[in-house]
């Protein structure tokens, strides 16, 4: 498992978790200022280099690549502000995100989430 610390980029935490987990094919688990990526299959670990690449691509896509560094330390990846500036974006309300307890699938739509959960009980 790899932990991605987003204290300096907390306003993009949920968007970043979705992007990175899709990029590396991992299951995200949200925490207070960070998220954890677990492998889908236990025998295939999450590639830390791919996580770092995905984080950098996301930062570049929102125009923040030159303001933030991505630092690797063991199984931790830290997004650190170079200039001390934090990303000031209006965060999407957490209450509007639905996450599957079985596999980590995330959606903003309750109906889609309920239908997805039913698949696990077929």
XYZ file of C-alpha atoms in Angstrom:
122
model
C 0.000 0.000 0.000
C 1.108 3.522 -0.772
C 0.057 6.616 1.165
C -0.247 9.948 -0.659
C -0.031 12.939 1.707
C -1.898 16.004 0.397
C -1.655 18.520 3.271
C -0.506 21.301 0.927
C -3.058 20.332 -1.737
C -6.037 19.323 0.392
C -8.610 21.108 -1.777
C -7.885 18.680 -4.643
C -7.620 15.554 -2.471
C -10.698 13.743 -3.823
C -10.091 14.612 -7.469
C -6.454 13.549 -7.149
C -7.353 10.254 -5.442
C -9.768 9.368 -8.240
C -7.279 10.302 -10.971
C -4.339 8.444 -9.418
C -6.327 5.313 -8.536
C -7.651 5.102 -12.103
C -4.155 5.659 -13.512
C -2.468 2.936 -11.436
C -5.487 0.586 -11.131
C -5.638 0.631 -7.334
C -8.323 0.961 -4.677
C -8.245 4.326 -2.841
C -9.125 4.785 0.828
C -9.647 8.351 1.979
C -8.128 9.711 5.181
C -8.078 13.203 6.693
C -5.232 14.830 4.685
C -4.217 11.844 2.615
C -5.339 8.767 0.757
C -4.039 5.214 0.659
C -3.781 3.127 -2.499
C -4.174 -0.614 -2.104
C -3.623 -3.098 -4.926
C -6.659 -4.672 -6.554
C -4.966 -8.069 -6.554
C -2.879 -8.913 -3.484
C -0.080 -10.422 -5.566
C 0.403 -7.233 -7.633
C 1.797 -4.319 -5.582
C 1.031 -0.699 -6.503
C 3.946 0.753 -8.482
C 5.188 3.841 -6.636
C 6.779 5.300 -9.786
C 3.406 5.182 -11.540
C 1.784 6.929 -8.557
C 4.368 9.716 -8.716
C 3.890 10.057 -12.486
C 0.103 10.232 -12.068
C 0.359 12.905 -9.360
C 2.712 14.990 -11.505
C 0.412 14.668 -14.536
C -2.572 15.772 -12.464
C -0.684 18.778 -11.080
C 0.348 19.705 -14.614
C -3.255 19.432 -15.835
C -4.405 22.031 -13.294
C -1.407 24.321 -13.895
C 0.314 23.698 -10.558
C 3.266 21.551 -11.651
C 5.882 24.244 -11.035
C 4.511 25.172 -7.586
C 4.587 21.699 -6.044
C 7.109 18.926 -5.636
C 6.333 15.224 -5.318
C 8.588 13.540 -2.778
C 8.900 9.796 -2.218
C 9.875 8.352 1.171
C 9.428 4.609 1.570
C 5.752 3.821 0.931
C 4.787 7.476 1.351
C 4.405 10.048 -1.407
C 4.205 13.665 -0.240
C 2.940 16.592 -2.299
C 4.864 19.577 -0.965
C 4.490 23.224 -1.843
C 7.745 24.716 -3.119
C 6.815 28.335 -2.362
C 4.713 27.671 0.739
C 1.495 28.418 -1.190
C -1.372 25.969 -0.906
C -3.811 25.198 -3.712
C -6.848 27.399 -3.220
C -9.706 25.741 -5.062
C -13.246 25.284 -4.004
C -13.367 21.711 -2.831
C -16.276 19.572 -3.875
C -18.417 18.668 -0.883
C -17.450 15.288 0.490
C -21.100 14.474 1.164
C -21.756 14.259 -2.567
C -19.274 11.444 -3.136
C -20.329 7.815 -2.703
C -17.679 5.145 -2.230
C -18.200 1.387 -2.434
C -17.155 -0.345 0.786
C -16.339 -3.520 -1.163
C -14.010 -2.254 -3.889
C -13.566 1.517 -3.511
C -15.551 2.523 -6.620
C -16.323 6.267 -6.282
C -19.188 8.191 -7.870
C -21.121 11.401 -7.298
C -24.467 9.786 -8.066
C -26.348 7.869 -5.394
C -28.400 5.848 -7.899
C -25.257 4.736 -9.722
C -23.650 3.843 -6.394
C -26.656 1.762 -5.281
C -26.686 -0.121 -8.586
C -22.947 -0.726 -8.330
C -23.261 -2.165 -4.794
C -25.958 -4.589 -6.004
C -23.400 -6.109 -8.409
C -21.407 -7.403 -5.439
C -24.399 -9.466 -4.285
C -25.221 -11.198 -7.575
